[in-house]
Coordinates of C-alpha atoms and ligand atoms in Angstrom, one line a residue:
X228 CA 0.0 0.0 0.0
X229 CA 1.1 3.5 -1.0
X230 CA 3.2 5.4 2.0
X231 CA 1.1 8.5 2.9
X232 CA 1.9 11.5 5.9
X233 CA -0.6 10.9 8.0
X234 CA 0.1 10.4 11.8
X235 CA -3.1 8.7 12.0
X236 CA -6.1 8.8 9.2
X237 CA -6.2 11.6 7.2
X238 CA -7.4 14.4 9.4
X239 CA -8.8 17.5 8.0
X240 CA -6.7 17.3 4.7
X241 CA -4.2 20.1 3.8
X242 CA -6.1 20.6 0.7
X243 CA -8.8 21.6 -1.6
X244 CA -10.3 19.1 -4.0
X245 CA -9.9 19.0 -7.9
X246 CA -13.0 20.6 -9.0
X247 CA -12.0 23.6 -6.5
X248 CA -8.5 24.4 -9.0
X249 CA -10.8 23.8 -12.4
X250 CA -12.8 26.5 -10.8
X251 CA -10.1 29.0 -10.3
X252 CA -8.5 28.3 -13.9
X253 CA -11.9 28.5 -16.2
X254 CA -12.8 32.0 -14.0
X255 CA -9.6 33.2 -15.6
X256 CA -10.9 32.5 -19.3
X257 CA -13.3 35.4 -20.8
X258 CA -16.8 34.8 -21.0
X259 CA -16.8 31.1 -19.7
X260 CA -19.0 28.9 -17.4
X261 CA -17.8 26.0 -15.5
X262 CA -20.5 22.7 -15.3
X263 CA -20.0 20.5 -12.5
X264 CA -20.8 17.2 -13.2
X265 CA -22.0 16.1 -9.5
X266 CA -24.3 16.2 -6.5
X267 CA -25.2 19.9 -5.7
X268 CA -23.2 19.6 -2.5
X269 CA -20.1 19.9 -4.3
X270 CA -21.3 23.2 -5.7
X271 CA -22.5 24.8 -2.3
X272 CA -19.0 23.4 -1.1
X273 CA -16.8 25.3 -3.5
X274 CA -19.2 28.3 -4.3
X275 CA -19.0 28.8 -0.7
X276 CA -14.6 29.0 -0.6
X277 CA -15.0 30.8 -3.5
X278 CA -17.3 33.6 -2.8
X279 CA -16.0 34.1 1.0
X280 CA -12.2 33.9 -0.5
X281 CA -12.8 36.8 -3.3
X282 CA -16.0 38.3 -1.8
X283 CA -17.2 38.2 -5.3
X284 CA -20.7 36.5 -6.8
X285 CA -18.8 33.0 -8.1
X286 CA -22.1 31.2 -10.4
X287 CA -21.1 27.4 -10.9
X288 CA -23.8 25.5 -13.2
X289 CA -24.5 21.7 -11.9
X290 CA -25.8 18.6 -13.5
X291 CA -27.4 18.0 -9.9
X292 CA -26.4 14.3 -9.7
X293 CA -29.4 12.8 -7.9
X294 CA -29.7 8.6 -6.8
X295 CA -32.1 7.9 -10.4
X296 CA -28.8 9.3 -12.2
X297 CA -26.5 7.5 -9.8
X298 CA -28.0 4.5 -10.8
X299 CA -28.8 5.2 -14.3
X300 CA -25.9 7.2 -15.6
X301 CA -26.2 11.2 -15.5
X302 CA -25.7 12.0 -19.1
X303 CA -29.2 13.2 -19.7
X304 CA -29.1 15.4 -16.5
X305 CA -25.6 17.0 -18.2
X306 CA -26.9 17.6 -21.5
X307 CA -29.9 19.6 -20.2
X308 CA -28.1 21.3 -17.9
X309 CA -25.4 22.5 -21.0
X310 CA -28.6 23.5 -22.7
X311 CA -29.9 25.6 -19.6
X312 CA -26.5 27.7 -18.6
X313 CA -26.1 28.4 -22.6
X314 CA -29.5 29.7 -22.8
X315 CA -28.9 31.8 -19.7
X316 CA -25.5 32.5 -19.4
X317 CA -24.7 33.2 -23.0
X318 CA -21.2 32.3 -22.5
X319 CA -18.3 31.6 -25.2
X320 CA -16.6 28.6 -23.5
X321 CA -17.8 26.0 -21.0
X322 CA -15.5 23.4 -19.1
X323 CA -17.4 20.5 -17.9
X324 CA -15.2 18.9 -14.8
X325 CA -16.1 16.1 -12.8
X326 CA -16.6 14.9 -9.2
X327 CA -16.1 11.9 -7.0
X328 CA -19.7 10.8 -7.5
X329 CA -19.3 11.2 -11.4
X330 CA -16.2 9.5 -11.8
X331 CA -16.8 6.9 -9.3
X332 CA -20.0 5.5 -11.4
X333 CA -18.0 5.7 -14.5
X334 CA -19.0 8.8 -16.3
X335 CA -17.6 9.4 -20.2
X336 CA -17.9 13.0 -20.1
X337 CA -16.2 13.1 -22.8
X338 CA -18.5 11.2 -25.3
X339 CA -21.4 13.1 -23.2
X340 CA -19.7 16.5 -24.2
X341 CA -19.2 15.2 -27.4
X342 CA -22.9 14.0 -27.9
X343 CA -24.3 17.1 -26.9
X344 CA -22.6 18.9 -29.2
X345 CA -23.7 17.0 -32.3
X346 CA -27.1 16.4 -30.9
X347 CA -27.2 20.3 -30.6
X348 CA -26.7 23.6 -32.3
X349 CA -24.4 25.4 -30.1
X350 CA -22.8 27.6 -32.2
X351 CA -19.8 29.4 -31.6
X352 CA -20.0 27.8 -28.3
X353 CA -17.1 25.6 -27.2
X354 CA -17.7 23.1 -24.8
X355 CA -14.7 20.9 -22.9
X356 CA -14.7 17.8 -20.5
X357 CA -12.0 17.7 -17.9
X358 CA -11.6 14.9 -15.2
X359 CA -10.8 16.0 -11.9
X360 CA -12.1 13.9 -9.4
X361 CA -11.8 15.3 -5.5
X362 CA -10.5 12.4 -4.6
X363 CA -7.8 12.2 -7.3
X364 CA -5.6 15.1 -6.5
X365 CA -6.0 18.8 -4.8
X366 CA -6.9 22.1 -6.1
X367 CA -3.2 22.5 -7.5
X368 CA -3.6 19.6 -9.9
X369 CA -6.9 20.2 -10.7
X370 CA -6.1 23.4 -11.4
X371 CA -3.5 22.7 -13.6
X372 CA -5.2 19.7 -15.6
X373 CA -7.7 22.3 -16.7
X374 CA -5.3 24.7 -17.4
X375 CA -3.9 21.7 -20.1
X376 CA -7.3 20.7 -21.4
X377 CA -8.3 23.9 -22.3
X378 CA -5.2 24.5 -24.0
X379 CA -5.3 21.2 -25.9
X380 CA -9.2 21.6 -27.3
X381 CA -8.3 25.5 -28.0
X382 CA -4.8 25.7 -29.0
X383 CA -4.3 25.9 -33.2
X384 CA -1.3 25.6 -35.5
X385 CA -0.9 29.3 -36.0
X386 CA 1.7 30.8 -38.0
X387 CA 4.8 32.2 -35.3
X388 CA 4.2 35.7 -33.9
X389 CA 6.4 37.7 -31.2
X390 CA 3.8 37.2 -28.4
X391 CA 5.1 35.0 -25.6
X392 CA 2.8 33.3 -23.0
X393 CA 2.9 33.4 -19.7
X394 CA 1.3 30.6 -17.7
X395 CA 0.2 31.7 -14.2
X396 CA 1.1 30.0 -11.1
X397 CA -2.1 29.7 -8.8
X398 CA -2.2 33.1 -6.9
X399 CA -4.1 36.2 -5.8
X400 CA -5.8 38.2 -8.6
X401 CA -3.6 41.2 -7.1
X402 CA -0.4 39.5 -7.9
X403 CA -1.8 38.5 -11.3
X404 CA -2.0 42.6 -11.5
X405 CA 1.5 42.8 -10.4
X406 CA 2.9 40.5 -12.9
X407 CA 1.1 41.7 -16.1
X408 CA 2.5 45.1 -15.1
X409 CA 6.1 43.6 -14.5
X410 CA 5.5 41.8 -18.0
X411 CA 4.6 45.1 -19.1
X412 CA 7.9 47.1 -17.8
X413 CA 9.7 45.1 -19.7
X414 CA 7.9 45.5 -23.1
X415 CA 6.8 42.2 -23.3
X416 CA 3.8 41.3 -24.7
X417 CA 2.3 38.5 -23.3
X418 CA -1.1 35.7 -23.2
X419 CA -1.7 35.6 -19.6
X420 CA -3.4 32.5 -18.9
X421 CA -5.6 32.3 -17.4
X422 CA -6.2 35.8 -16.5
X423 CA -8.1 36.4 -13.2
X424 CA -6.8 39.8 -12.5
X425 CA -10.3 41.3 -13.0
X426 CA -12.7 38.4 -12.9
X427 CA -11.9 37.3 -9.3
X428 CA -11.4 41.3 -8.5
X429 CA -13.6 43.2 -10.5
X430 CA -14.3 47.2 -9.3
X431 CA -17.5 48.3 -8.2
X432 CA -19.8 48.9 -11.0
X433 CA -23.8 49.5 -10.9
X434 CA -24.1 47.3 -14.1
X435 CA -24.0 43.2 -13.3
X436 CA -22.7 41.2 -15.7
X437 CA -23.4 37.2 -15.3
X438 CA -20.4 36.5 -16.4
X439 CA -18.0 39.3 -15.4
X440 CA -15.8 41.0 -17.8
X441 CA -12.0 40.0 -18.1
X442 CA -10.0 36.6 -18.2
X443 CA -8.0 35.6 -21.4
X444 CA -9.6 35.6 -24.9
X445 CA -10.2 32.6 -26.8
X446 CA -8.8 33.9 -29.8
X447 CA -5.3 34.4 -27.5
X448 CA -5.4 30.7 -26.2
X449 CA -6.1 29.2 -29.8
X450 CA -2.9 31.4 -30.9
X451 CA -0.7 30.1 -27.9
X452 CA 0.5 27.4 -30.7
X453 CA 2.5 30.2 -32.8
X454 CA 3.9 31.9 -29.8
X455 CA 7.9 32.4 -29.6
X456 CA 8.1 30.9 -25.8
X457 CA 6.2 29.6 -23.1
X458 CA 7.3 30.7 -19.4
X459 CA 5.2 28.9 -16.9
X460 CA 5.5 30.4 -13.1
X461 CA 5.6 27.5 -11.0
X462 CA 8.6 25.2 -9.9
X463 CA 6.9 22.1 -9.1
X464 CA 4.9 21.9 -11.9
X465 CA 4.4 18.2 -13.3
X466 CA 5.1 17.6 -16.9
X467 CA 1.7 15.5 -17.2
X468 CA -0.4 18.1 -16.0
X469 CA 1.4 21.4 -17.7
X470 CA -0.2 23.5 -20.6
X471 CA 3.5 24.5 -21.4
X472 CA 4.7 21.2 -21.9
X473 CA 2.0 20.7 -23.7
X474 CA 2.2 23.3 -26.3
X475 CA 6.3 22.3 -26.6
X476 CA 5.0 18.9 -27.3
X477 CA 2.3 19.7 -29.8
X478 CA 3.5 22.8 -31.3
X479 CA 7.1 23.0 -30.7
X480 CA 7.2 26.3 -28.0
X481 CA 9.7 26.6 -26.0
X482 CA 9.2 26.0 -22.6
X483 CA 10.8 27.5 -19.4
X484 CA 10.1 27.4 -16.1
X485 CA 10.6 30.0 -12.8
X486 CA 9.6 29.8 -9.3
X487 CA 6.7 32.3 -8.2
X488 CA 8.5 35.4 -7.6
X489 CA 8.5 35.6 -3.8
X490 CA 11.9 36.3 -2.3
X491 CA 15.3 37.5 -3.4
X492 CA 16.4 34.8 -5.2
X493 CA 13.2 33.9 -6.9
X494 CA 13.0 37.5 -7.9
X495 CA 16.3 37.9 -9.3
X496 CA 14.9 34.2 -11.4
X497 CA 12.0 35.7 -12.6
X498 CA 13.7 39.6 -13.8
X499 CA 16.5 37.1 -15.1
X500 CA 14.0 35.5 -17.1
X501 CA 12.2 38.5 -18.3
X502 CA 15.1 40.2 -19.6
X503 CA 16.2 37.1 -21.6
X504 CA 12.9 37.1 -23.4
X505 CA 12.5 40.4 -23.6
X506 CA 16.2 40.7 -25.1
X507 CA 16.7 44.2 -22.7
X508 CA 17.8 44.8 -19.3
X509 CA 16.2 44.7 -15.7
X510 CA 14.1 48.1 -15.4
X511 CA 16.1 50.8 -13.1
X512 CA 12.8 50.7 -11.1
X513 CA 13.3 47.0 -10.1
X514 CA 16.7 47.6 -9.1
X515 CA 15.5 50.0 -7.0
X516 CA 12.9 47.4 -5.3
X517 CA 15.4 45.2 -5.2
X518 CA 17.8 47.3 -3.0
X519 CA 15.0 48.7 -1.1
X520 CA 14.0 44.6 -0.4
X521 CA 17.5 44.0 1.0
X522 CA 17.5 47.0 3.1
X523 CA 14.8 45.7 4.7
X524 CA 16.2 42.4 5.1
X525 CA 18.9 43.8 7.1
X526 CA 16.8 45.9 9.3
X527 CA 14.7 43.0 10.3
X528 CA 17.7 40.3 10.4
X529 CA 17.5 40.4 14.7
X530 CA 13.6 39.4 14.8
X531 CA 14.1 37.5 11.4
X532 CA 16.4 35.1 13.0
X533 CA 14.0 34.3 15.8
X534 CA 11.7 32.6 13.7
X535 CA 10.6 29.1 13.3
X536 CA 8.2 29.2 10.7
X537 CA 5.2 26.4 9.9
X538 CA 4.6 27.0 5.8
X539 CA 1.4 25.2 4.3
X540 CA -0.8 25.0 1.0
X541 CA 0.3 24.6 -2.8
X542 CA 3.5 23.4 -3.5
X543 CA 4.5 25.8 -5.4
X544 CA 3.6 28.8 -3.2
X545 CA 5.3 26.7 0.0
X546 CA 8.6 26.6 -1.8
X547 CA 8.6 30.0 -2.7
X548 CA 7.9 31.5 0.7
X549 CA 10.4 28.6 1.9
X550 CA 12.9 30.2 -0.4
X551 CA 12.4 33.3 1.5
X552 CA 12.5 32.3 4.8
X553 CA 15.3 30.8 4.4
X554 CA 17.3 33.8 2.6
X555 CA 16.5 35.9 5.8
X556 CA 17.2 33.3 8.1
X557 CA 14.1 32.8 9.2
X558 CA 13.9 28.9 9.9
X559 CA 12.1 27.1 7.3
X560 CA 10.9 24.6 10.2
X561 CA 7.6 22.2 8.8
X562 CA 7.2 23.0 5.4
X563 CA 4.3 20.9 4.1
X564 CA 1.9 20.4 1.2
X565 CA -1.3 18.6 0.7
X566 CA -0.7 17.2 -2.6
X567 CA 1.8 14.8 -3.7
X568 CA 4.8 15.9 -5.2
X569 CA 8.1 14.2 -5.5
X570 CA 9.4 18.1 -7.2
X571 CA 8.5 19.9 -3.8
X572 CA 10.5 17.1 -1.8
X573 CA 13.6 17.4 -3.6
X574 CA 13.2 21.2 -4.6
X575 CA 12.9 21.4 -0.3
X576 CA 15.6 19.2 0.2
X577 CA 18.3 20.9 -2.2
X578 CA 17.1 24.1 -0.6
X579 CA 17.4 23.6 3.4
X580 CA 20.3 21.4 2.6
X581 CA 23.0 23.8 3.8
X582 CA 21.6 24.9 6.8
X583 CA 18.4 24.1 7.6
X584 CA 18.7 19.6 7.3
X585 CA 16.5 19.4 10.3
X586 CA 13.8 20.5 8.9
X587 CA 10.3 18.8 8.1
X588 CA 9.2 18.4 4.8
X589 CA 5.8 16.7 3.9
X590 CA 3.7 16.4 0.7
X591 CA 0.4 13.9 0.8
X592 CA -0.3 15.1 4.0
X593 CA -3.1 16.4 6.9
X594 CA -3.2 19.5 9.5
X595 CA -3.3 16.2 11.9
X596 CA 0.1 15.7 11.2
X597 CA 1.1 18.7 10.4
X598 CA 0.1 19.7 13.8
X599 CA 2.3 17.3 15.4
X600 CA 5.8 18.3 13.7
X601 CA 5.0 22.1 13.9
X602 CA 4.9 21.5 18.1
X603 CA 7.5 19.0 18.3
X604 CA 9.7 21.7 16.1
X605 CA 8.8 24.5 17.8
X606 CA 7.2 26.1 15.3
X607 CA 6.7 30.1 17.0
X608 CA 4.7 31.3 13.3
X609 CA 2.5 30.0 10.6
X610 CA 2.2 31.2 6.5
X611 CA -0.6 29.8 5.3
X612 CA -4.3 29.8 4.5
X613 CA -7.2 30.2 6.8
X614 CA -7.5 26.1 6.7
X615 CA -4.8 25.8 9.2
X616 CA -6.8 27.9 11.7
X617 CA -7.9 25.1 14.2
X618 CA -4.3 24.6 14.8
X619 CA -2.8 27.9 15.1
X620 CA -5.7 29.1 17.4
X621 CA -5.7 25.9 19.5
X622 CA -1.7 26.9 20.0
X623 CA -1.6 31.0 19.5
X624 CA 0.6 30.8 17.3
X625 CA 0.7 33.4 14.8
X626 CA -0.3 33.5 11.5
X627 CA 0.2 35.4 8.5
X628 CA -2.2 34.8 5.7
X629 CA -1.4 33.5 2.3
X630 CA -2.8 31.6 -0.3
X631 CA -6.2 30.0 -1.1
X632 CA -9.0 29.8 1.0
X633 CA -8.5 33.0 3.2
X634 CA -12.3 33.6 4.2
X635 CA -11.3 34.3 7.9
X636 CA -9.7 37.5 7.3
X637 CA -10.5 40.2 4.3
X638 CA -8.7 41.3 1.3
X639 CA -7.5 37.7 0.3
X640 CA -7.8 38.3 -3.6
X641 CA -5.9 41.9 -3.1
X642 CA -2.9 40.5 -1.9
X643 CA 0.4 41.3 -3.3
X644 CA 3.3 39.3 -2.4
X645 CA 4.9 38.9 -6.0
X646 CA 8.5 40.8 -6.7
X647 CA 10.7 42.5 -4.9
X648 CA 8.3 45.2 -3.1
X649 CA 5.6 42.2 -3.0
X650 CA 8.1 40.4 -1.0
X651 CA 9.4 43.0 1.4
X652 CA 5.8 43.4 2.2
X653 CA 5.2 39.9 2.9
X654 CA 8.7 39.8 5.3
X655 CA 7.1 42.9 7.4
X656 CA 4.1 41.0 7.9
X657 CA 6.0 37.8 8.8
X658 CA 8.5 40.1 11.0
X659 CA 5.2 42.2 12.8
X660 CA 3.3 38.8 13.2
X661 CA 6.6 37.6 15.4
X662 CA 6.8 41.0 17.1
X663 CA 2.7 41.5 17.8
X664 CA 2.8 38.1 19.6
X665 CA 6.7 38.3 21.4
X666 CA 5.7 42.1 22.7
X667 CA 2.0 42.0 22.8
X668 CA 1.7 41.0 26.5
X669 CA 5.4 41.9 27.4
X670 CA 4.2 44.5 29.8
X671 CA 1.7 42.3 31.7
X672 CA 4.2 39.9 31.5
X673 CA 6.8 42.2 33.1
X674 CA 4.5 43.0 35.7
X675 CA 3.7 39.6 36.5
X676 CA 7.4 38.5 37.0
X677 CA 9.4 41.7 38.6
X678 CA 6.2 43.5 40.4
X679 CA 6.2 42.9 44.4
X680 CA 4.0 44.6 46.4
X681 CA 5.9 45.3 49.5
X682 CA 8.4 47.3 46.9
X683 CA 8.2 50.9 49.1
X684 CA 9.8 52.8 45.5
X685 CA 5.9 51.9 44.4
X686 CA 8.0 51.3 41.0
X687 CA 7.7 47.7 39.2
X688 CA 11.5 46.4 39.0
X689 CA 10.9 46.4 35.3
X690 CA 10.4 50.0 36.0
X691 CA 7.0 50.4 33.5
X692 CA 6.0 53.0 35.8
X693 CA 3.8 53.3 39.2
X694 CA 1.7 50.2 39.9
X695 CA -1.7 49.4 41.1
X696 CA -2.0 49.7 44.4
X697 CA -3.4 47.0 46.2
X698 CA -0.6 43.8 45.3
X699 CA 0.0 41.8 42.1
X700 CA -1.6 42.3 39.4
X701 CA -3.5 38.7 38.8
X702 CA -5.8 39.5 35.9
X703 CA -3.8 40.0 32.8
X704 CA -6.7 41.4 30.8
X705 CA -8.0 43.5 34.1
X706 CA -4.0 45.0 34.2
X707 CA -3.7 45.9 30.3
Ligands
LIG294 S1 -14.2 16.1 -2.5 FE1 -15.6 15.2 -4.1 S2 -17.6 15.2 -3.1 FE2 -16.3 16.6 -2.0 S3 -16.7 18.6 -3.0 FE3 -14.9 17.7 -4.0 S4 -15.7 16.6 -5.7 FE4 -17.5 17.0 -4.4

């Protein structure tokens, strides 16, 4: 039987499901719908992450999976439901992913999709299956899998042209922002894909739309073919499940690969990687970020240093805020992932190699488990999402929000942690976290250690000032 990280049974899982990622990828494509083909459950379920995480309206179609289709195959239910959210909707594209119950009773989407579309007249309409079963994989690889099937039913020889795409790592729609205006700096011009800058973070406007406006065009995913390069952000990125290796396959683009710009090193990756496809320099302004980021790595070295940090959620996003830590000595201490990856092992393990050997790395694995490294480690400050509440709560210890779900703190989709200033921002807020919790109750806790009563000076001895009369102060909450 296959190893797995659990201590015991998997407890509350460090992931999302599949269905969750194909979300979050066909959001980024303009004027599409997704159709889950499930129970409604699995709608309210991610409808729910979705809308909380990115406090925007997040419409999902279902095939509403009932025990008559259970029994009897679902394929009629789908193909109505196709016909309703065209009807309604009016969308361009639709990707059609699946769920346990669907896969686990042997659905052919595929021929389903296929048979709807020859059984009706859907125009200009572009339909596509996709498998992701919850229980086959997390959000990442779900989110990535969709990411490949849209590009392989889309994609079309096209003649070569000077775009370039750019395959986006799963993060906030502010750093999407961030990195279409870094791509723009540098003059390149780029398919973003897929696009959720404004779709997951659209401004106020008095007009709805049911499908809101943004995400990349169809015609710019069918031209992905002719492109001169292919530069996917993401370092542990599977070869099965990549668009970009995908396109190099079919169509012969060539296909690189950077970590998600978080961190010094990653940084200096990513500008490195611009400038060879753009064929110019780095920007002055970047070196100026850049110096501004190592300033502030040197003011903050002393608290930096104190740090033994618990890092959780995509693989990708854990080794790039891993890479971080561990530049500003910051201890990388559990570093763990809910989906199986061999890439994040060995990426972790070349990284802490030098100095950090100690450290715990897990893929495949639960907040159970999780839990019981990040104590026995001393783990004194979590990055992560809002999932790994329970535990840091149950502990008080710290956390800093990152990621996907955040629906226990706002602004989640406005997060910027991407270059050099992205990353300076995000070692503040891992550097305040530490100091809000070490300096939070230092008075109280001064008071409670140096104050006695009988001292005729009427001083504390950690000399904060007169005291209470009437002896030690036994109510911290009363004495702050
Ligand atoms: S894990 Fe399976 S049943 Fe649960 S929401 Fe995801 S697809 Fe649906």
């Amino acid at each position: 039987m296959k190893k797995r990280n659990f201590v015991n049974l998997n407890i509350n899982p460090c992931k999302m499901c599949m269905p969750m990622g194909a979300a979050i990828a066909l959001r980024g494509i303009e004027n599409s719908m997704m159709m889950l083909h499930g129970s409604q459950g699995c709608n309210a379920y991610l409808r729910t992450h979705l809308t909380t995480h990115f406090s925007e309206p997040m419409d999902i179609a279902s095939s509403s999976l009932h025990e008559n289709a259970t029994i009897h195959g679902g394929g009629g239910n789908l193909k109505k439901g196709l016909k309703n959210l065209i009807q309604l909707y009016r969308p361009t594209f639709i990707g059609v992913a699946t769920t346990c119950l669907a896969e686990t009773i042997g659905e052919d989407v595929v021929r389903i999709v296929k048979e709807f579309k020859a059984e009706n007249d859907i125009g200009q309409v572009s339909v596509i299956a996709t498998n992701t079963p919850g229980y086959g994989g997390t959000l990442y690889e779900g989110y990535f899998r969709t990411l490949r099937d849209v590009a392989r039913h889309v994609a079309r020889e096209t003649p070569r042209h000077e775009r370039i795409n750019v395959v986006m790592a799963h993060v906030s729609p502010g750093d999407v922002r961030n990195i279409k205006a870094m791509l723009r700096a540098f003059g390149l011009d780029a398919v973003v894909f897929p696009d959720i800058s404004a779709t997951f973070d659209a401004p106020f406007s008095r007009e709805f739309h049911r499908i809101p406006k943004g995400g990349t065009p169809h015609a710019d995913i069918a031209a992905m073919a002719g492109a001169r390069a292919t530069l996917e952000i993401g370092a542990t990125i599977p070869d099965q499940i990549s668009p970009g290796k995908y396109l190099e396959d079919q169509f012969g683009v060539p296909l690189s690969r950077c970590p998600i710009p978080i961190g010094l090193a990653n940084c200096d990756a990513f500008m490195r990687a611009l400038a060879r496809l753009a064929g110019r320099p780095v920007p002055t302004e970047f070196h100026e970020d850049r110096g501004r980021l190592l300033d502030g790595m040197i003011d903050m070295h002393k608290v930096s240093g104190e740090i033994r940090a618990l890092v959780y959620g995509d693989p990708d996003l854990v080794s790039a805020v891993a890479s971080l830590c561990a530049e500003n000595g910051i201890a990388p201490a559990v570093l763990s992932t809910g989906a199986e990856s061999p890439l994040f092992r060995a990426l972790m393990r070349e990284l802490l190699k030098e100095s950090y050997e100690a450290s715990i790395v897990l893929d495949d694995t639960d907040f159970e488990t999780i839990e019981h490294h990040a104590l026995r480690s001393g783990v004194n400050l979590a990055i992560g999402n809002s999932a790994g509440k329970q535990l840091t709560e149950k502990h008080g210890i710290p956390p800093v929000r990152i990621g996907f779900p955040i629906n226990d703190r706002y602004g989640g989709q406005r997060l910027v942690y991407t270059g050099y200033a992205g990353s300076l921002k995000l070692l503040d807020d891992v550097v305040n976290a530490r100091l809000a919790k070490k300096f939070g109750m230092h008075r109280v806790v001064m008071r409670e250690r140096y104050h006695r009563p009988d001292d005729a000076s009427g001083r504390d001895r950690a000399g904060d000032g007169p005291i209470a009369a009437g002896g030690p102060i036994a109510d911290p909450v009363r004495a702050s």
